[in-house]
Short mmCIF file of N, CA, C and O in Angstrom, two decimals:
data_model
loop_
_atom_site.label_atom_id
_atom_site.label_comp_id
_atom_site.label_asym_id
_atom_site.label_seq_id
_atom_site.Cartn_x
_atom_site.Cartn_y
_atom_site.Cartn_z
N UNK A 1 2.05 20.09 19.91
CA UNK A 1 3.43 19.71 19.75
C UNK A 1 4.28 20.97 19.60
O UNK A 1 4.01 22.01 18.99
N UNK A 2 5.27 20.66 20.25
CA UNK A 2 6.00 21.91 20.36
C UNK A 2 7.01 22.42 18.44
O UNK A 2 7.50 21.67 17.60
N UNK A 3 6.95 23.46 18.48
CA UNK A 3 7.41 24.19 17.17
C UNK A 3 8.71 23.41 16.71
O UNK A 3 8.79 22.88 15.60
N UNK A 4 9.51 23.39 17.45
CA UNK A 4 10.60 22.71 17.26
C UNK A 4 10.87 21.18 16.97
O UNK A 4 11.69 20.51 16.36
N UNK A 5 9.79 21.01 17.69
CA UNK A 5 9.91 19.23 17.51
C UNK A 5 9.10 18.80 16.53
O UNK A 5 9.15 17.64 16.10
N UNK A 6 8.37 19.60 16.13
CA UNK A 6 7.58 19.59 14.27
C UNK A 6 8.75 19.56 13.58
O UNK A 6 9.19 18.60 12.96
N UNK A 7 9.48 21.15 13.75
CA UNK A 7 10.84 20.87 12.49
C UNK A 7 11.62 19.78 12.33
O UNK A 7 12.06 19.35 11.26
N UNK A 8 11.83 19.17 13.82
CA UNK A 8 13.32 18.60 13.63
C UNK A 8 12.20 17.02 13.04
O UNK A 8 12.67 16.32 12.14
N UNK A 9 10.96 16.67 13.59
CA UNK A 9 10.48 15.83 12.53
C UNK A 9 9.73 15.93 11.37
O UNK A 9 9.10 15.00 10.88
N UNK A 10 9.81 17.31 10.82
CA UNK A 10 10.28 16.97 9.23
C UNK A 10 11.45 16.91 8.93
O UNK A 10 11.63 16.31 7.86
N UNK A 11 12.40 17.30 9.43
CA UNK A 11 13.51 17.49 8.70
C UNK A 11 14.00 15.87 8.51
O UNK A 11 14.56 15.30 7.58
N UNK A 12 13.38 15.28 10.19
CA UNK A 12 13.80 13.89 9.65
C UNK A 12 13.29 12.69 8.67
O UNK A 12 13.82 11.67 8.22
N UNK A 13 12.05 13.28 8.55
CA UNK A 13 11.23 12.76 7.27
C UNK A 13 11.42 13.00 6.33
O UNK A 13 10.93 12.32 5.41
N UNK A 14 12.35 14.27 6.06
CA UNK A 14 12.78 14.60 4.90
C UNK A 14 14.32 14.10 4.79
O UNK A 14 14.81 14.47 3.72
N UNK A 15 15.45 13.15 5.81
CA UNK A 15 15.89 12.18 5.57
C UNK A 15 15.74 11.04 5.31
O UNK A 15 16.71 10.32 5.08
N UNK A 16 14.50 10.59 5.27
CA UNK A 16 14.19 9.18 5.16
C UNK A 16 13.88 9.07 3.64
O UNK A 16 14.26 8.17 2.89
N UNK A 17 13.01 10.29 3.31
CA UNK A 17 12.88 10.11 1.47
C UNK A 17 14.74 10.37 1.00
O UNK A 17 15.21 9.51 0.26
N UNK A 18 15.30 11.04 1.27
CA UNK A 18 16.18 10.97 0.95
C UNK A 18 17.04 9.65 0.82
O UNK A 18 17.76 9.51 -0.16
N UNK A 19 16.98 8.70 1.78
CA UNK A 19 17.59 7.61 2.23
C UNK A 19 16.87 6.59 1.32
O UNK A 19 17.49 5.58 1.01
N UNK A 20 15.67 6.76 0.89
CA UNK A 20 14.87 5.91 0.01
C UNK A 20 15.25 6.05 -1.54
O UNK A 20 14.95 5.25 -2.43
N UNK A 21 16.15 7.51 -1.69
CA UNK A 21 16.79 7.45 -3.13
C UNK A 21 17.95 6.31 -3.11
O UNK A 21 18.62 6.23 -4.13
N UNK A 22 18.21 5.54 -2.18
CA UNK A 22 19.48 4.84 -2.41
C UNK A 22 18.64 3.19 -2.36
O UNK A 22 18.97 2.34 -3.19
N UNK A 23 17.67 2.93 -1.42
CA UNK A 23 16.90 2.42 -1.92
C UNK A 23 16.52 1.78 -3.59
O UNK A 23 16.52 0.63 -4.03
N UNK A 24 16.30 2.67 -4.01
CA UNK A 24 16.19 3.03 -5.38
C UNK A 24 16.69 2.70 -6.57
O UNK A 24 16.34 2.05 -7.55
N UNK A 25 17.93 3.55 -6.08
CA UNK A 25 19.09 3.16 -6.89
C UNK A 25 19.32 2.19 -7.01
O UNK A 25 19.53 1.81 -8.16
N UNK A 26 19.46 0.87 -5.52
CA UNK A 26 19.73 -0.62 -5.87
C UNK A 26 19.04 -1.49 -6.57
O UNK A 26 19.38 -2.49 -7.20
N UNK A 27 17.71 -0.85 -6.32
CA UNK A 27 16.83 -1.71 -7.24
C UNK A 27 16.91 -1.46 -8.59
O UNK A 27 16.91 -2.46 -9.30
N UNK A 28 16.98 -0.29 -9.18
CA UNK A 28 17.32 -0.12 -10.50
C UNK A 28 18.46 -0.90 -10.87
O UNK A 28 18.52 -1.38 -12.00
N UNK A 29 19.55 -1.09 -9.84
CA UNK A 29 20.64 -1.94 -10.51
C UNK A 29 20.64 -3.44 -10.86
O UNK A 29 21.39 -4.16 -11.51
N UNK A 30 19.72 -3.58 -10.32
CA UNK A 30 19.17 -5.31 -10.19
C UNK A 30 18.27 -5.35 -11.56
O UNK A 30 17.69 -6.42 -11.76
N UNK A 31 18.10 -4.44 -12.39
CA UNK A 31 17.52 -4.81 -13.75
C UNK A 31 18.23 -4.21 -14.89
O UNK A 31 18.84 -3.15 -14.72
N UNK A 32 18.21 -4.78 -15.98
CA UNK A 32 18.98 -4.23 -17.29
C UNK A 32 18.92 -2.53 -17.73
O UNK A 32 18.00 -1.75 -17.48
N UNK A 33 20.17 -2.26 -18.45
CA UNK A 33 20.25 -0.75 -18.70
C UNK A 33 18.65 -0.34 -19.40
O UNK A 33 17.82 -1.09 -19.90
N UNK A 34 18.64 0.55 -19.28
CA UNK A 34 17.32 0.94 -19.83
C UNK A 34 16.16 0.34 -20.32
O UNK A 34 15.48 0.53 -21.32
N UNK A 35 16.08 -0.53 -19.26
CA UNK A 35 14.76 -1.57 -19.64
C UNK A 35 13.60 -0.77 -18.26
O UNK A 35 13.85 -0.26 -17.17
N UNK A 36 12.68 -0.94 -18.81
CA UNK A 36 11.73 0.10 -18.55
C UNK A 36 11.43 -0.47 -16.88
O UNK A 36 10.52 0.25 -16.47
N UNK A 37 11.80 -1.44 -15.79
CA UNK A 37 11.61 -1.17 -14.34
C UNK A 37 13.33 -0.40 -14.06
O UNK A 37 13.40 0.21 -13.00
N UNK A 38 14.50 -0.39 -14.81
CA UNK A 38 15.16 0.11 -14.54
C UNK A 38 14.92 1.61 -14.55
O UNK A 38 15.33 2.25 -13.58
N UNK A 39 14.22 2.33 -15.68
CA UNK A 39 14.25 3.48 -15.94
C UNK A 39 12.90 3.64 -14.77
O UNK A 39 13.18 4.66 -14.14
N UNK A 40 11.65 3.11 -14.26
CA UNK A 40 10.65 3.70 -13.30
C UNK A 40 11.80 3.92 -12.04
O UNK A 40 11.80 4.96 -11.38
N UNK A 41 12.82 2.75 -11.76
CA UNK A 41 13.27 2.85 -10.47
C UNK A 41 14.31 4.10 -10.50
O UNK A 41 14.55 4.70 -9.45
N UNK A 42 14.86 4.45 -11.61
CA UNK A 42 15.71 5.40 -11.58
C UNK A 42 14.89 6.95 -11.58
O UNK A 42 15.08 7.96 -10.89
N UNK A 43 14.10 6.71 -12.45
CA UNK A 43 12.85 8.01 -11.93
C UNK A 43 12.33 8.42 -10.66
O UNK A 43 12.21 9.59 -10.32
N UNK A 44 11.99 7.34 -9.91
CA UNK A 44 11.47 7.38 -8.03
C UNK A 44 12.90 8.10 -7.76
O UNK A 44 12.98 9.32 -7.63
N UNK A 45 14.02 7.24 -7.67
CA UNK A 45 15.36 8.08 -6.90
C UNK A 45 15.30 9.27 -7.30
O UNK A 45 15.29 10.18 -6.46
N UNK A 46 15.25 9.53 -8.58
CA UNK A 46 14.94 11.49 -9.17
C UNK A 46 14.42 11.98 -8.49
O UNK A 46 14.66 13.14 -8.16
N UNK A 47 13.37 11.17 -7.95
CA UNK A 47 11.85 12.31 -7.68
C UNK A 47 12.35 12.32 -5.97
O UNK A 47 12.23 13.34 -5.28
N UNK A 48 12.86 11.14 -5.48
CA UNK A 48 13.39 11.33 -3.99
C UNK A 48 14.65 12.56 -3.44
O UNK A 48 14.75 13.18 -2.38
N UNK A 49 15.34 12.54 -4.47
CA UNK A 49 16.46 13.51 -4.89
C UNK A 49 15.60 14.91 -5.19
O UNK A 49 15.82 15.89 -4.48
N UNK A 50 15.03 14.95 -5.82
CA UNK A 50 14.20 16.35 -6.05
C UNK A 50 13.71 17.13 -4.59
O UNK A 50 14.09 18.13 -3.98
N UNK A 51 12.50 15.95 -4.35
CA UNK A 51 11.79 16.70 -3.66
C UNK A 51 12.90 16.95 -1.99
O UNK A 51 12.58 17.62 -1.00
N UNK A 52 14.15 16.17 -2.20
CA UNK A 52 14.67 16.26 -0.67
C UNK A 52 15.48 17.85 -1.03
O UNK A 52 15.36 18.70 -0.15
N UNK A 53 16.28 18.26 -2.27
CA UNK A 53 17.06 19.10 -2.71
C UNK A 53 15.76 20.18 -2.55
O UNK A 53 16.12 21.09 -1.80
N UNK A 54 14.40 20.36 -3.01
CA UNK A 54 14.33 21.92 -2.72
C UNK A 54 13.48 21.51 -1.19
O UNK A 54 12.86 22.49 -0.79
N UNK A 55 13.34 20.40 -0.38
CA UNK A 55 12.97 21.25 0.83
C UNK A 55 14.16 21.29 2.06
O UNK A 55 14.21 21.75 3.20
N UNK A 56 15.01 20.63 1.26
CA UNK A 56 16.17 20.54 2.22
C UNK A 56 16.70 22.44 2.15
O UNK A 56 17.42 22.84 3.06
N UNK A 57 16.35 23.24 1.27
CA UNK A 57 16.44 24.95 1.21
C UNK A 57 15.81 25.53 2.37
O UNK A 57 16.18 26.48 3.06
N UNK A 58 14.54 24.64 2.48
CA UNK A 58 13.71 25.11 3.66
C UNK A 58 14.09 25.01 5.01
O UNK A 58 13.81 25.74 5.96
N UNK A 59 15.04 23.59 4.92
CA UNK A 59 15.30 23.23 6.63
C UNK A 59 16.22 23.97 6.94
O UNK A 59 16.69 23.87 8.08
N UNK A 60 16.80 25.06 5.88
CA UNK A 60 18.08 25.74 6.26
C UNK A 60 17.94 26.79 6.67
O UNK A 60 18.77 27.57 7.13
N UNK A 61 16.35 26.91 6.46
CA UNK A 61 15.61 28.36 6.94
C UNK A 61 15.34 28.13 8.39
O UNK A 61 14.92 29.04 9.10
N UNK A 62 15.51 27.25 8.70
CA UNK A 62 14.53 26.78 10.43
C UNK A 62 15.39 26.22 11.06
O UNK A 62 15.31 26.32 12.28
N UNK A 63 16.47 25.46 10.50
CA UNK A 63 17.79 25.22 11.76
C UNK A 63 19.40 25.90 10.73
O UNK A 63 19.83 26.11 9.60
N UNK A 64 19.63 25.96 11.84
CA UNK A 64 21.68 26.29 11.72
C UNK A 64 21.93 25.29 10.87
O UNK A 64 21.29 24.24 10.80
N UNK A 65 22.93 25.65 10.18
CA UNK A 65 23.72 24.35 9.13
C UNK A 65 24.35 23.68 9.99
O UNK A 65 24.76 22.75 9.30
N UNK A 66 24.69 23.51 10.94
CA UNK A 66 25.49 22.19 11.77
C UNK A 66 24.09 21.40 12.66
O UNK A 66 23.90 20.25 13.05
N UNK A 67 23.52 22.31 12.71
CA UNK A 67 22.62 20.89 13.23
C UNK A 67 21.73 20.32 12.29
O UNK A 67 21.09 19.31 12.60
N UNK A 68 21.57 20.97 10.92
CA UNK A 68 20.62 20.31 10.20
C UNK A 68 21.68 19.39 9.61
O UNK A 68 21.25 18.53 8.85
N UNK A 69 22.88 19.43 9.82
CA UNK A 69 24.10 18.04 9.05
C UNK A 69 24.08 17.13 10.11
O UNK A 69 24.08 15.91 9.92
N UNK A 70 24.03 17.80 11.51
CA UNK A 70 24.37 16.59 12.35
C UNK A 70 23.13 15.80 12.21
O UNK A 70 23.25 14.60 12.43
N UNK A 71 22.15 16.16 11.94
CA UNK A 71 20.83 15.29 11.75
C UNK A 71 20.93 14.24 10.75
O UNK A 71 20.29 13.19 10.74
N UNK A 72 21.84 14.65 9.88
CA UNK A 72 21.72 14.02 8.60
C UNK A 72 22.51 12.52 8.94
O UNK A 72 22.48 11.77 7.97
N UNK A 73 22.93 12.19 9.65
CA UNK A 73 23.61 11.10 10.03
C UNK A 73 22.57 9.71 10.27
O UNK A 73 22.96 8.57 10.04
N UNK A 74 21.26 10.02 10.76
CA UNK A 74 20.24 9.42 10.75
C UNK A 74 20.01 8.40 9.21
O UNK A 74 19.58 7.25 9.26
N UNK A 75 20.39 9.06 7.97
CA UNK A 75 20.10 8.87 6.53
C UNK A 75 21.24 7.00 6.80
O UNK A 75 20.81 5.89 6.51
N UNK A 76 22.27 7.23 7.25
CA UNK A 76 23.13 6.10 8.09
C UNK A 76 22.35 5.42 8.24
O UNK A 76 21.96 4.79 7.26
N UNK A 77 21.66 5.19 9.68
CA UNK A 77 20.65 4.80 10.60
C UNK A 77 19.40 4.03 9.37
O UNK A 77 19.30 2.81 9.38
N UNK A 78 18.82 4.57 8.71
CA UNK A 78 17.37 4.33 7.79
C UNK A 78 18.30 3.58 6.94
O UNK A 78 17.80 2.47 6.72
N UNK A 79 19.57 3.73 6.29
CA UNK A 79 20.31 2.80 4.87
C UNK A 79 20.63 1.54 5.73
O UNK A 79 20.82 0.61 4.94
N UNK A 80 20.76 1.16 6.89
CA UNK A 80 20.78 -0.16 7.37
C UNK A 80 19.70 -0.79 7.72
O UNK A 80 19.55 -1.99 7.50
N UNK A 81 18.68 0.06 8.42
CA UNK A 81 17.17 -0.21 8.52
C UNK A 81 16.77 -1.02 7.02
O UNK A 81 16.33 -2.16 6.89
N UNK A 82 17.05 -0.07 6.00
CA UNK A 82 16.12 -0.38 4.32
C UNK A 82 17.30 -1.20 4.12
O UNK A 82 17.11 -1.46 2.94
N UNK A 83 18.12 -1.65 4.35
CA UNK A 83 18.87 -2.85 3.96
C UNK A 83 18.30 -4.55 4.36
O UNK A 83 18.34 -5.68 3.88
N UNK A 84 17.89 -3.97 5.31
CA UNK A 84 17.77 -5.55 6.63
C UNK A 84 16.49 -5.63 5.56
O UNK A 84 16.35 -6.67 4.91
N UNK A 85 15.55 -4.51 5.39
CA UNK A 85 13.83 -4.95 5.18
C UNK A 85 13.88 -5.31 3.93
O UNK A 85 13.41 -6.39 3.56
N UNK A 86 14.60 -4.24 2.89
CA UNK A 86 13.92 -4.66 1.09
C UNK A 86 15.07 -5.72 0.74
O UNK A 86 14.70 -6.47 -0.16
N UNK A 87 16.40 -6.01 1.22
CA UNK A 87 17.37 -6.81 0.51
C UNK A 87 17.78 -7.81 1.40
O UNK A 87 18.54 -8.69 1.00
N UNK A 88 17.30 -7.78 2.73
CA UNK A 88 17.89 -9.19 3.54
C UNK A 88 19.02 -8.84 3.92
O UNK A 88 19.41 -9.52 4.87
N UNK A 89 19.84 -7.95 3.53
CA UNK A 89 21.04 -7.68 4.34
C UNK A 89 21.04 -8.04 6.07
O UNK A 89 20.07 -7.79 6.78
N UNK A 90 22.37 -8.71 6.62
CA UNK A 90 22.28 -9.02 7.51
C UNK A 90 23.04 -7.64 8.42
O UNK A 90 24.17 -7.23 8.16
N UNK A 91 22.24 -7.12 9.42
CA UNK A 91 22.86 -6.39 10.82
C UNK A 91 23.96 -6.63 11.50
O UNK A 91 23.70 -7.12 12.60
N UNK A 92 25.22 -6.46 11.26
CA UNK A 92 26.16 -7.41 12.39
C UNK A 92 26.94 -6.03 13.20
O UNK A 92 27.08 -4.91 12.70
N UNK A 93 27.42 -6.50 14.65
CA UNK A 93 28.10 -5.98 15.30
C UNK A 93 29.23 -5.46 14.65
O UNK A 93 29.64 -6.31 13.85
N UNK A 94 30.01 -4.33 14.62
CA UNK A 94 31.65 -4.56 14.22
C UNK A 94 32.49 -4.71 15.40
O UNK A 94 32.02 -4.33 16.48
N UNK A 95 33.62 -5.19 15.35
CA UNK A 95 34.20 -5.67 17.09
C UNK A 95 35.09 -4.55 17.29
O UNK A 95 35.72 -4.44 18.34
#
């Protein structure tokens, strides 16, 4: 596989954990303040937030800052994906 097309799929794997902190977040909201699945679900988003903040340092080492943002638009793309699958959200056209 070519060098490049390794980076640009981590970098996009390293949007998708990212996209899974919001994930996260909703589910934590769906249970009481500090009742202990609120506080595991708010911990996962930490840890999704973590690990995307120090390798997202790395992707800045291996692409330009405008294309590692224009990538980031994908995180879009995966928050409607993880909508339809974990919450039933419905997909609709806008006109």
């Amino acid at each position: 596989m070519n060098c490049n097309v390794t980076h640009l799929l981590r970098l996009h794997i390293l949007i998708l954990v990212y996209s899974l902190s919001t994930v996260f977040s909703k589910l934590a909201g769906g249970y009481e303040l500090l009742s202990l699945q609120f506080i595991i679900f708010l911990g996962l988003m930490f840890v999704c937030l973590g690990v995307y903040a120090i390798f997202w340092q790395k992707v800045l080492a291996k692409f330009k800052l405008s294309v590692a943002y224009a990538n980031r638009a994908a995180d879009l793309l995966w928050g409607i994906i993880f909508g339809a699958i974990f919450f039933s959200e419905p997909i609709t056209k806008s006109a």
